Coordinates of C-alpha atoms in Angstrom, one line a residue:
M25 CA 59.2 70.3 30.2
N26 CA 60.4 70.0 33.8
R27 CA 63.9 69.8 32.7
I28 CA 63.6 73.0 30.6
F29 CA 61.7 75.0 33.2
S30 CA 62.6 74.2 36.8
P31 CA 62.7 77.3 39.1
K32 CA 65.4 77.2 41.8
L33 CA 63.0 78.5 44.5
F34 CA 60.7 75.4 44.1
T35 CA 63.6 73.0 44.3
L36 CA 65.0 74.7 47.4
L37 CA 61.6 74.7 49.1
K38 CA 61.3 71.0 48.5
S39 CA 64.8 70.3 50.0
G40 CA 64.0 72.6 53.0
L41 CA 65.4 75.9 54.2
S42 CA 66.8 76.7 57.6
R43 CA 65.3 79.6 59.6
K44 CA 68.8 81.2 59.7
Q45 CA 69.1 81.2 56.0
V46 CA 65.7 82.7 55.5
S47 CA 66.5 85.5 57.9
N48 CA 69.8 86.2 56.1
D49 CA 67.9 86.3 52.8
I50 CA 65.4 88.8 54.2
L51 CA 68.1 91.1 55.5
A52 CA 70.0 90.8 52.2
G53 CA 66.9 91.6 50.2
I54 CA 66.2 94.8 52.3
V55 CA 69.8 96.0 51.6
V56 CA 69.5 95.2 47.9
G57 CA 66.2 97.1 47.8
I58 CA 67.9 100.2 49.2
V59 CA 70.7 99.8 46.7
A60 CA 68.2 99.4 43.8
L61 CA 66.1 102.5 44.6
P62 CA 68.4 105.2 43.2
L63 CA 69.5 103.0 40.3
A64 CA 65.9 102.2 39.2
I65 CA 65.0 105.9 39.2
A66 CA 68.2 106.9 37.4
F67 CA 68.0 104.2 34.7
A68 CA 64.4 105.2 34.0
V69 CA 65.1 108.9 33.7
A70 CA 68.2 108.3 31.6
S71 CA 66.1 106.1 29.3
G72 CA 63.7 109.0 28.6
V73 CA 60.8 107.7 30.6
S74 CA 59.3 108.8 33.9
P75 CA 61.1 107.6 37.1
E76 CA 58.2 105.5 38.5
K77 CA 58.6 103.2 35.5
G78 CA 62.0 102.2 36.8
L79 CA 60.6 101.5 40.2
I80 CA 57.7 99.5 38.8
T81 CA 60.2 97.4 36.7
A82 CA 62.4 96.7 39.7
I83 CA 59.3 95.7 41.7
V84 CA 57.3 93.6 39.2
A85 CA 60.1 92.1 37.1
G86 CA 62.4 91.8 40.1
F87 CA 59.8 89.6 41.9
F88 CA 59.1 87.4 38.9
I89 CA 62.7 86.9 38.0
S90 CA 63.5 85.7 41.5
F91 CA 60.3 83.7 41.9
L92 CA 60.6 81.8 38.7
G93 CA 64.3 82.1 37.8
G94 CA 67.0 79.4 37.5
S95 CA 69.5 81.2 39.7
R96 CA 69.7 81.2 43.5
V97 CA 70.7 84.8 43.9
Q98 CA 69.9 86.7 40.7
I99 CA 68.4 90.2 41.2
G100 CA 66.4 91.5 38.3
G101 CA 65.4 94.9 37.3
P102 CA 66.2 97.8 34.9
T103 CA 69.9 98.0 34.0
G104 CA 72.3 100.5 32.4
A105 CA 72.7 98.3 29.4
F106 CA 69.1 99.0 28.3
I107 CA 69.4 102.8 28.5
I108 CA 70.4 103.5 24.9
I109 CA 68.0 100.8 23.5
I110 CA 65.0 102.2 25.4
Y111 CA 65.9 105.8 24.6
G112 CA 66.0 105.0 20.9
I113 CA 62.7 103.0 20.9
V114 CA 60.9 105.8 22.8
E115 CA 62.2 108.4 20.5
Q116 CA 61.1 106.4 17.4
Y117 CA 57.9 104.6 18.6
G118 CA 56.9 106.4 21.8
V119 CA 56.3 104.8 25.2
N120 CA 53.5 102.6 23.8
G121 CA 55.9 101.2 21.2
L122 CA 58.3 100.4 24.0
L123 CA 55.7 98.5 25.9
I124 CA 54.8 96.4 22.8
S125 CA 58.5 95.8 22.1
T126 CA 59.1 94.6 25.7
V127 CA 56.2 92.2 25.5
L128 CA 57.5 90.7 22.2
A129 CA 61.0 90.5 23.7
G130 CA 59.5 88.5 26.6
V131 CA 58.0 86.1 24.1
I132 CA 61.3 85.7 22.3
L133 CA 63.1 85.0 25.6
I134 CA 60.6 82.3 26.4
L135 CA 61.2 80.8 23.0
F136 CA 65.0 80.9 23.6
G137 CA 64.5 79.0 26.8
L138 CA 62.1 76.4 25.3
L139 CA 64.5 75.8 22.4
K140 CA 67.3 75.4 25.0
L141 CA 69.4 78.2 23.6
G142 CA 70.5 79.3 27.1
V143 CA 73.7 77.3 26.7
L144 CA 74.5 79.0 23.3
L145 CA 74.1 82.5 24.6
K146 CA 76.9 81.9 27.1
Y147 CA 79.4 81.3 24.2
F148 CA 79.5 84.9 22.9
P149 CA 83.2 85.8 22.5
H150 CA 84.7 87.8 25.4
P151 CA 86.1 90.6 23.2
L152 CA 82.6 91.1 21.7
I153 CA 81.0 91.4 25.2
V154 CA 83.7 93.8 26.4
G155 CA 83.3 95.8 23.2
F156 CA 79.6 96.4 23.4
T157 CA 79.7 96.8 27.2
S158 CA 82.4 99.4 27.0
G159 CA 80.5 101.1 24.1
I160 CA 77.3 101.2 26.2
A161 CA 79.2 102.7 29.1
L162 CA 80.5 105.5 26.9
V163 CA 77.1 106.2 25.5
I164 CA 75.6 106.3 29.0
F165 CA 78.3 108.7 30.1
S166 CA 77.6 110.9 27.0
T167 CA 73.8 111.1 27.8
Q168 CA 74.5 112.4 31.3
I169 CA 76.6 115.4 30.4
K170 CA 73.6 117.7 30.0
D171 CA 72.4 117.1 33.5
A172 CA 75.8 116.8 35.0
L173 CA 76.7 120.3 33.8
G174 CA 73.2 121.7 34.0
L175 CA 73.3 122.8 30.4
S176 CA 70.3 124.6 28.9
V177 CA 69.5 122.3 26.0
D178 CA 65.9 121.8 24.8
H179 CA 66.4 118.6 22.8
L180 CA 69.4 116.3 22.6
P181 CA 70.0 114.4 19.3
S182 CA 70.4 110.6 19.7
D183 CA 73.5 110.5 17.4
F184 CA 76.7 110.3 19.5
I185 CA 78.7 112.8 17.5
E186 CA 75.8 115.3 17.1
K187 CA 75.1 115.1 20.8
W188 CA 78.7 116.1 21.7
A189 CA 78.5 118.9 19.1
V190 CA 75.4 120.3 21.0
Y191 CA 77.2 120.0 24.3
F192 CA 80.2 122.1 23.0
K193 CA 77.8 124.6 21.5
H194 CA 76.1 125.2 24.9
L195 CA 79.1 125.2 27.2
N196 CA 78.4 128.8 28.0
T197 CA 75.2 127.8 29.8
I198 CA 76.9 125.6 32.5
N199 CA 75.2 125.7 35.9
F200 CA 78.1 125.5 38.3
A201 CA 75.7 124.6 41.2
A202 CA 74.7 121.5 39.1
L203 CA 78.3 120.7 38.3
S204 CA 79.2 120.9 42.0
I205 CA 76.4 118.5 42.9
T206 CA 77.5 116.1 40.2
V207 CA 81.1 116.1 41.5
V208 CA 80.0 115.7 45.2
T209 CA 77.7 112.8 44.2
I210 CA 80.5 111.0 42.5
L211 CA 82.8 111.5 45.4
I212 CA 80.2 110.3 47.9
T213 CA 79.2 107.3 45.8
V214 CA 82.8 106.2 45.3
Y215 CA 84.4 106.9 48.7
S216 CA 81.5 106.3 51.1
K217 CA 82.4 102.5 51.2
K218 CA 85.5 103.5 53.2
I219 CA 83.2 104.6 56.0
T220 CA 80.3 102.0 55.6
T221 CA 79.6 99.1 53.3
K222 CA 76.1 98.5 54.6
I223 CA 74.5 101.6 53.0
P224 CA 75.3 102.2 49.3
G225 CA 77.0 105.5 48.4
S226 CA 74.3 106.3 45.8
F227 CA 71.6 106.1 48.5
I228 CA 73.6 108.3 50.8
S229 CA 74.3 110.9 48.1
I230 CA 70.6 111.1 47.1
L231 CA 69.4 111.6 50.7
L232 CA 72.1 114.2 51.6
I233 CA 72.1 116.2 48.4
T234 CA 68.3 116.3 48.0
A235 CA 68.1 117.6 51.6
L236 CA 70.8 120.3 51.0
V237 CA 69.1 121.5 47.7
Q238 CA 65.8 121.9 49.5
V239 CA 67.2 123.6 52.7
F240 CA 69.4 126.1 50.8
N241 CA 67.1 126.4 47.8
I242 CA 69.9 125.7 45.3
P243 CA 68.8 126.6 41.8
V244 CA 69.1 123.2 39.9
S245 CA 66.7 121.0 38.0
T246 CA 65.0 118.2 39.8
I247 CA 62.9 115.2 38.8
E248 CA 59.8 117.4 39.4
T249 CA 61.0 119.9 36.9
F250 CA 60.8 117.4 34.0
F251 CA 58.2 114.8 35.2
G252 CA 56.1 116.5 37.9
N253 CA 54.8 114.3 40.7
I254 CA 55.7 110.7 41.0
P255 CA 52.7 108.4 41.4
N256 CA 52.8 106.3 44.6
N257 CA 50.7 103.5 43.2
I258 CA 50.8 100.8 40.5
Q259 CA 48.1 100.7 37.9
F260 CA 47.3 98.2 35.2
V261 CA 48.1 99.5 31.7
T262 CA 47.0 98.0 28.3
P263 CA 49.3 98.8 25.4
K264 CA 47.5 100.0 22.3
I265 CA 48.4 97.4 19.6
E266 CA 48.0 98.3 15.9
W267 CA 48.3 94.9 14.4
S268 CA 49.2 96.3 10.9
N269 CA 52.3 97.9 12.4
L270 CA 53.3 95.0 14.7
H271 CA 56.2 94.0 12.4
N272 CA 57.9 97.3 13.2
Y273 CA 58.6 96.2 16.7
F274 CA 60.3 92.9 16.0
A275 CA 63.8 94.4 15.5
P276 CA 63.8 96.4 18.8
A277 CA 62.2 93.4 20.5
L278 CA 65.0 91.0 19.3
T279 CA 67.6 93.5 20.5
I280 CA 66.0 93.7 24.0
A281 CA 65.8 89.9 24.1
L282 CA 69.4 89.3 23.0
L283 CA 70.9 91.8 25.3
G284 CA 68.6 90.8 28.2
G285 CA 69.4 87.1 27.7
I286 CA 73.2 87.7 27.5
E287 CA 73.3 90.0 30.5
S288 CA 71.1 87.8 32.7
L289 CA 73.2 84.7 31.9
L290 CA 76.5 86.6 32.5
S291 CA 75.2 87.8 35.8
A292 CA 74.1 84.2 36.7
V293 CA 77.6 82.9 35.7
V294 CA 79.3 85.5 37.8
S295 CA 77.1 84.8 40.9
D296 CA 77.7 81.0 40.4
G297 CA 81.4 81.7 40.8
M298 CA 80.7 83.7 44.0
I299 CA 78.6 81.1 45.7
G300 CA 79.9 77.9 44.1
G301 CA 76.5 77.3 42.6
K302 CA 75.0 76.2 39.3
H303 CA 72.3 78.1 37.6
R304 CA 69.7 76.7 35.1
S305 CA 70.2 78.8 32.0
N306 CA 67.0 77.9 30.1
T307 CA 64.8 78.3 33.2
E308 CA 66.4 81.7 33.7
L309 CA 65.6 82.8 30.2
I310 CA 62.0 81.7 30.5
A311 CA 61.7 83.6 33.8
Q312 CA 63.2 86.7 32.2
G313 CA 60.7 86.3 29.4
I314 CA 57.7 86.0 31.7
A315 CA 58.9 89.1 33.7
N316 CA 59.2 91.1 30.5
I317 CA 55.7 90.1 29.3
V318 CA 54.0 91.0 32.6
T319 CA 55.9 94.2 33.6
P320 CA 54.7 96.4 30.6
F321 CA 51.1 95.8 31.7
F322 CA 52.0 97.7 34.9
G323 CA 53.9 100.5 32.9
G324 CA 57.3 99.0 33.4
I325 CA 60.3 98.9 31.0
P326 CA 62.6 96.0 29.9
A327 CA 64.4 94.1 32.7
T328 CA 67.2 91.6 33.1
G329 CA 69.6 90.3 35.7
A330 CA 71.7 93.0 37.2
I331 CA 75.3 92.0 38.0
A332 CA 76.1 94.7 40.6
R333 CA 72.8 94.2 42.6
T334 CA 73.3 90.4 42.3
A335 CA 76.8 90.7 43.7
T336 CA 75.5 93.0 46.5
N337 CA 72.9 90.3 47.3
V338 CA 75.6 87.6 47.6
K339 CA 77.9 89.8 49.7
N340 CA 75.1 90.5 52.2
G341 CA 74.3 86.8 52.7
G342 CA 71.6 86.2 50.2
R343 CA 71.6 82.5 49.0
T344 CA 68.1 81.8 47.8
P345 CA 65.5 83.6 45.6
I346 CA 63.8 84.8 48.7
S347 CA 66.2 87.7 48.9
G348 CA 65.3 88.9 45.4
M349 CA 61.6 88.7 46.2
V350 CA 62.2 90.7 49.5
H351 CA 64.1 93.3 47.5
A352 CA 61.1 93.8 45.3
L353 CA 58.7 94.1 48.2
T354 CA 61.1 96.6 49.9
L355 CA 60.9 98.8 46.8
L356 CA 57.1 98.5 46.7
L357 CA 56.9 99.7 50.3
I358 CA 59.3 102.6 49.6
M359 CA 57.3 103.6 46.5
L360 CA 53.9 103.5 48.3
F361 CA 55.0 105.5 51.4
L362 CA 58.0 107.5 50.4
G363 CA 57.7 107.8 46.6
K364 CA 56.3 111.3 46.7
W365 CA 59.6 112.7 48.0
A366 CA 61.6 111.2 45.1
K367 CA 60.4 114.1 42.9
L368 CA 62.8 116.4 44.8
I369 CA 66.0 114.5 43.7
P370 CA 68.2 116.8 41.6
M371 CA 68.9 115.7 38.1
S372 CA 72.6 116.4 38.5
C373 CA 72.7 114.0 41.4
L374 CA 71.2 111.2 39.2
A375 CA 73.8 112.1 36.5
G376 CA 76.6 111.7 39.0
I377 CA 75.3 108.2 40.0
L378 CA 75.0 107.2 36.4
I379 CA 78.5 108.4 35.6
V380 CA 79.8 106.1 38.3
V381 CA 77.6 103.3 36.8
A382 CA 79.1 104.0 33.4
Y383 CA 82.7 103.8 34.8
N384 CA 82.0 100.5 36.5
M385 CA 80.4 99.1 33.3
S386 CA 83.3 100.2 31.1
E387 CA 85.5 97.2 31.9
W388 CA 88.5 99.4 30.9
R389 CA 90.9 96.9 32.5
S390 CA 89.6 94.1 30.3
F391 CA 89.6 96.4 27.3
K392 CA 93.2 97.2 27.9
A393 CA 94.2 93.6 28.4
I394 CA 92.5 92.6 25.1
L395 CA 94.4 95.3 23.3
K396 CA 97.6 93.5 24.3
G397 CA 96.3 90.2 22.9
S398 CA 96.0 88.8 19.4
F399 CA 95.2 90.9 16.4
F400 CA 92.0 88.9 15.8
D401 CA 90.6 89.7 19.3
I402 CA 91.5 93.4 18.9
I403 CA 89.6 93.6 15.6
V404 CA 86.4 92.1 17.2
L405 CA 86.8 94.4 20.3
I406 CA 87.3 97.7 18.4
S407 CA 84.7 96.9 15.7
T408 CA 82.0 96.1 18.3
F409 CA 82.9 99.1 20.4
L410 CA 82.8 101.6 17.5
L411 CA 79.5 100.1 16.1
T412 CA 77.9 100.3 19.5
V413 CA 78.8 103.9 20.0
L414 CA 78.4 105.2 16.5
V415 CA 75.8 103.0 14.9
D416 CA 73.5 100.6 16.8
L417 CA 73.8 97.9 19.4
T418 CA 72.0 95.3 17.3
V419 CA 74.3 95.9 14.4
A420 CA 77.3 95.7 16.8
I421 CA 76.3 92.3 18.1
Q422 CA 75.5 90.9 14.6
V423 CA 78.7 92.1 13.1
G424 CA 80.7 91.0 16.2
V425 CA 79.4 87.4 16.0
V426 CA 80.0 87.1 12.3
L427 CA 83.4 88.7 12.5
S428 CA 84.4 86.4 15.3
A429 CA 83.4 83.3 13.2
I430 CA 85.2 84.6 10.1
L431 CA 88.4 85.4 12.0
F432 CA 88.3 82.0 13.7
M433 CA 88.1 80.3 10.4
K434 CA 91.1 82.4 9.1
R435 CA 93.0 81.5 12.3
M436 CA 92.4 77.8 11.8
S437 CA 93.3 78.0 8.1
D438 CA 96.7 79.7 8.9
L439 CA 97.3 77.1 11.6
S440 CA 96.6 74.2 9.2
E441 CA 99.1 75.5 6.7
K442 CA 101.8 75.7 9.4
R443 CA 101.1 72.1 10.5
I444 CA 100.4 70.4 7.1
N445 CA 104.0 69.1 6.8
N446 CA 104.3 68.2 10.5
I447 CA 101.4 65.8 11.0
V448 CA 101.6 63.6 14.2
D449 CA 99.4 60.9 15.5
T450 CA 97.6 62.3 18.5
D451 CA 95.1 59.4 18.9
I452 CA 97.0 57.8 21.7
I453 CA 95.2 56.4 24.8
E454 CA 97.2 57.2 27.9
D455 CA 97.0 55.0 31.1
Y456 CA 96.7 57.1 34.3
S457 CA 95.5 54.2 36.4
N458 CA 98.7 54.0 38.4
L459 CA 98.5 57.6 39.6
P460 CA 97.3 58.4 43.2
K461 CA 93.6 59.0 43.2
E462 CA 94.1 62.5 44.6
I463 CA 95.8 63.5 41.3
S464 CA 93.4 64.1 38.3
I465 CA 94.4 64.6 34.6
Y466 CA 92.4 66.4 32.1
E467 CA 93.5 67.1 28.5
I468 CA 92.3 70.0 26.3
S469 CA 92.5 69.0 22.6
G470 CA 92.4 71.8 20.0
P471 CA 92.1 75.5 20.4
L472 CA 90.7 77.1 23.6
F473 CA 88.4 79.6 21.9
F474 CA 85.0 81.2 22.4
A475 CA 83.0 78.2 21.1
S476 CA 84.7 75.7 23.5
A477 CA 85.9 77.8 26.4
R478 CA 82.7 77.6 28.5
R479 CA 82.3 73.8 28.2
Y480 CA 86.0 73.2 29.0
S481 CA 85.7 75.5 32.1
E482 CA 82.7 73.6 33.3
V483 CA 84.4 70.2 33.0
L484 CA 87.6 71.5 34.6
E485 CA 85.6 72.6 37.6
E486 CA 83.8 69.2 37.9
V487 CA 87.1 67.2 37.6
G488 CA 89.2 69.6 39.7
I489 CA 86.8 69.8 42.7
K490 CA 87.1 66.0 43.1
S491 CA 90.9 66.2 43.3
K492 CA 93.7 67.7 45.4
V493 CA 96.0 68.2 42.4
L494 CA 94.7 68.8 38.8
I495 CA 97.1 68.5 35.8
I496 CA 95.7 70.2 32.7
R497 CA 97.5 68.9 29.6
M498 CA 97.6 71.5 26.9
R499 CA 100.1 69.9 24.4
H500 CA 97.4 70.0 21.6
V501 CA 96.1 73.5 22.4
S502 CA 97.2 75.4 19.2
F503 CA 96.0 78.8 20.4
V504 CA 93.8 80.6 22.9
D505 CA 91.6 83.7 22.4
Q506 CA 90.4 86.2 25.0
T507 CA 87.3 84.2 25.8
G508 CA 89.4 81.1 26.5
I509 CA 91.7 83.1 28.7
H510 CA 88.9 84.8 30.6
N511 CA 87.1 81.6 31.3
L512 CA 90.3 79.7 32.3
K513 CA 91.2 82.5 34.7
D514 CA 87.8 82.3 36.4
T515 CA 88.2 78.5 36.7
L516 CA 91.7 78.7 38.1
K517 CA 90.7 81.2 40.7
L518 CA 87.7 79.1 41.7
L519 CA 89.9 76.0 42.1
R520 CA 92.6 77.9 43.9
N521 CA 90.0 79.3 46.4
K522 CA 89.0 75.7 47.2
G523 CA 92.7 74.7 47.9
I524 CA 93.2 72.7 44.8
V525 CA 96.6 72.8 43.1
V526 CA 96.5 73.2 39.3
I527 CA 99.4 72.5 37.0
L528 CA 99.5 73.3 33.3
S529 CA 101.4 70.8 31.2
G530 CA 102.9 71.1 27.7
V531 CA 101.9 74.7 27.0
N532 CA 103.4 75.9 23.7
K533 CA 105.4 79.1 23.6
D534 CA 102.7 81.2 21.8
V535 CA 100.0 80.1 24.3
L536 CA 102.4 80.7 27.1
A537 CA 103.1 84.2 25.9
D538 CA 99.4 84.9 25.9
F539 CA 99.0 83.5 29.4
A540 CA 101.9 85.8 30.6
K541 CA 100.2 88.9 29.1
N542 CA 96.9 88.1 30.7
G543 CA 98.1 87.2 34.3
I544 CA 97.5 83.5 34.3
S545 CA 101.1 83.0 35.3
D546 CA 100.5 85.2 38.3
I547 CA 97.5 83.1 39.4
L548 CA 99.4 79.8 39.1
M549 CA 102.9 80.9 39.8
K550 CA 105.4 80.0 37.0
L551 CA 106.4 76.9 39.0
H552 CA 103.0 75.4 38.1
I553 CA 103.5 75.7 34.3
C554 CA 105.6 72.8 33.0
D555 CA 106.9 72.1 29.5
S556 CA 106.5 68.4 29.8
F557 CA 104.1 65.9 31.3
E558 CA 106.9 64.1 33.2
K559 CA 107.8 67.3 35.0
S560 CA 104.2 68.0 35.7
L561 CA 103.8 64.5 37.4
E562 CA 106.9 65.1 39.5
L563 CA 105.6 68.4 40.7
A564 CA 102.1 67.0 41.3
Q565 CA 103.5 64.2 43.5
S566 CA 105.7 66.7 45.5
E567 CA 102.7 69.0 46.0
L568 CA 100.5 66.1 47.1
K569 CA 103.1 65.3 49.8
V570 CA 102.8 68.8 51.1
L571 CA 99.0 68.7 51.1
S572 CA 98.8 65.2 52.6
P573 CA 101.9 64.6 54.8
S574 CA 102.2 61.0 56.0

């Protein structure tokens, strides 16, 4: 059990923490708490629930995810990815149904962790992840048009196309004051970092615009217009469970669990790359599960690891779970003493913040890069994207995974037909014992695709860090997909930042073409991609002389 569930905080406390690191974590936690404030409110409102539910989620779930999690720096709370799921559940089952679904999702996440499925969730194909992330971003953007333009619409349909039909029908009701606030919010949020990076642009825009609206009595809708006063306390809530209808909540609960698990582990992987750490995926899933079981009993909504807030934590010096716990306590103090003023925030200001969030989520650069890649990756990307936008996120993930597997089998079948008359014996044991110890060799055998990419990347990091020069032999790599390229790029950047020279050897022309399209040649320089092992060794020895002059 200890191996499955081993919170990072407890391990770090046993090994000891310096006073300086603790103080750095406290300061980072305060900054992240300020960053999380407008986002927690905005995500809740966009999800169709009252704003305090977002704050409660960031406080309760944020604390438990850091306290019990498997990552040093993960920041938990409500995220943009959940907006469309929560909105749909609330519309169909009400807030009580959302609370039940969230608790069940927490149970499923704990089961994922106990069954050691944390490793498997990291193997979702990159085009699938980009497809549904971009789809979610577009849906979030579409939900904010009403408030961004100040349209007079009583009820918005959940269907994407119907929603836009309603928008066009009501364009004559645009509130230009609301539109101006939206534009100014976007400009402040995006460009304030040129003036200061310590205070987030979203926080600045909320303070400034809320003050201007009140001073000049600008006629726009505020949080108070829709939700009334915001409670400045946290109360215990008991969901009303009708056991005969419990089966209705398993489908939404599984969607919450899958998306929460994927997003939290992606966030943990990204933060590992930023700090050179190693998260515990199964522990992280169990912590996410516990957080999602506890939070609904205080009126909260689903929570997961938040990539942007986690990155902010790292950039501000956070290196232990203490920063995440302080972030939660900071939000608690803000809610208790300043929460009553949050009702004055204009809805168009929140819409502007969420439009920026949607843009940052869209991953349009990755989307564009995949469109330049193989036909198979493009099919997965477009299918997942369209299903997310037009149908349902659960369907999108299911179809994306099945489609990825089918297309991979087709790819392997085509490859086998090409090679059937050109069989070579690859079972040759090479002797590298006469090489300098500073040069390491690692060979990738077979395709570098979504099922193997993560493990290869982990091994390359382990081998490369012990070396000064790493030669990666790729003579038997028949093809790469976007997941393989994405993970390889991250690994190459990590090794390069540590001053390790990486040389690719024996790359076939098709793989080389894919590398060139996706910028791997730019990371390595073309000099470090050789067509033979002999050339790779010569280059490695010359690079070693530069690194270790005698």
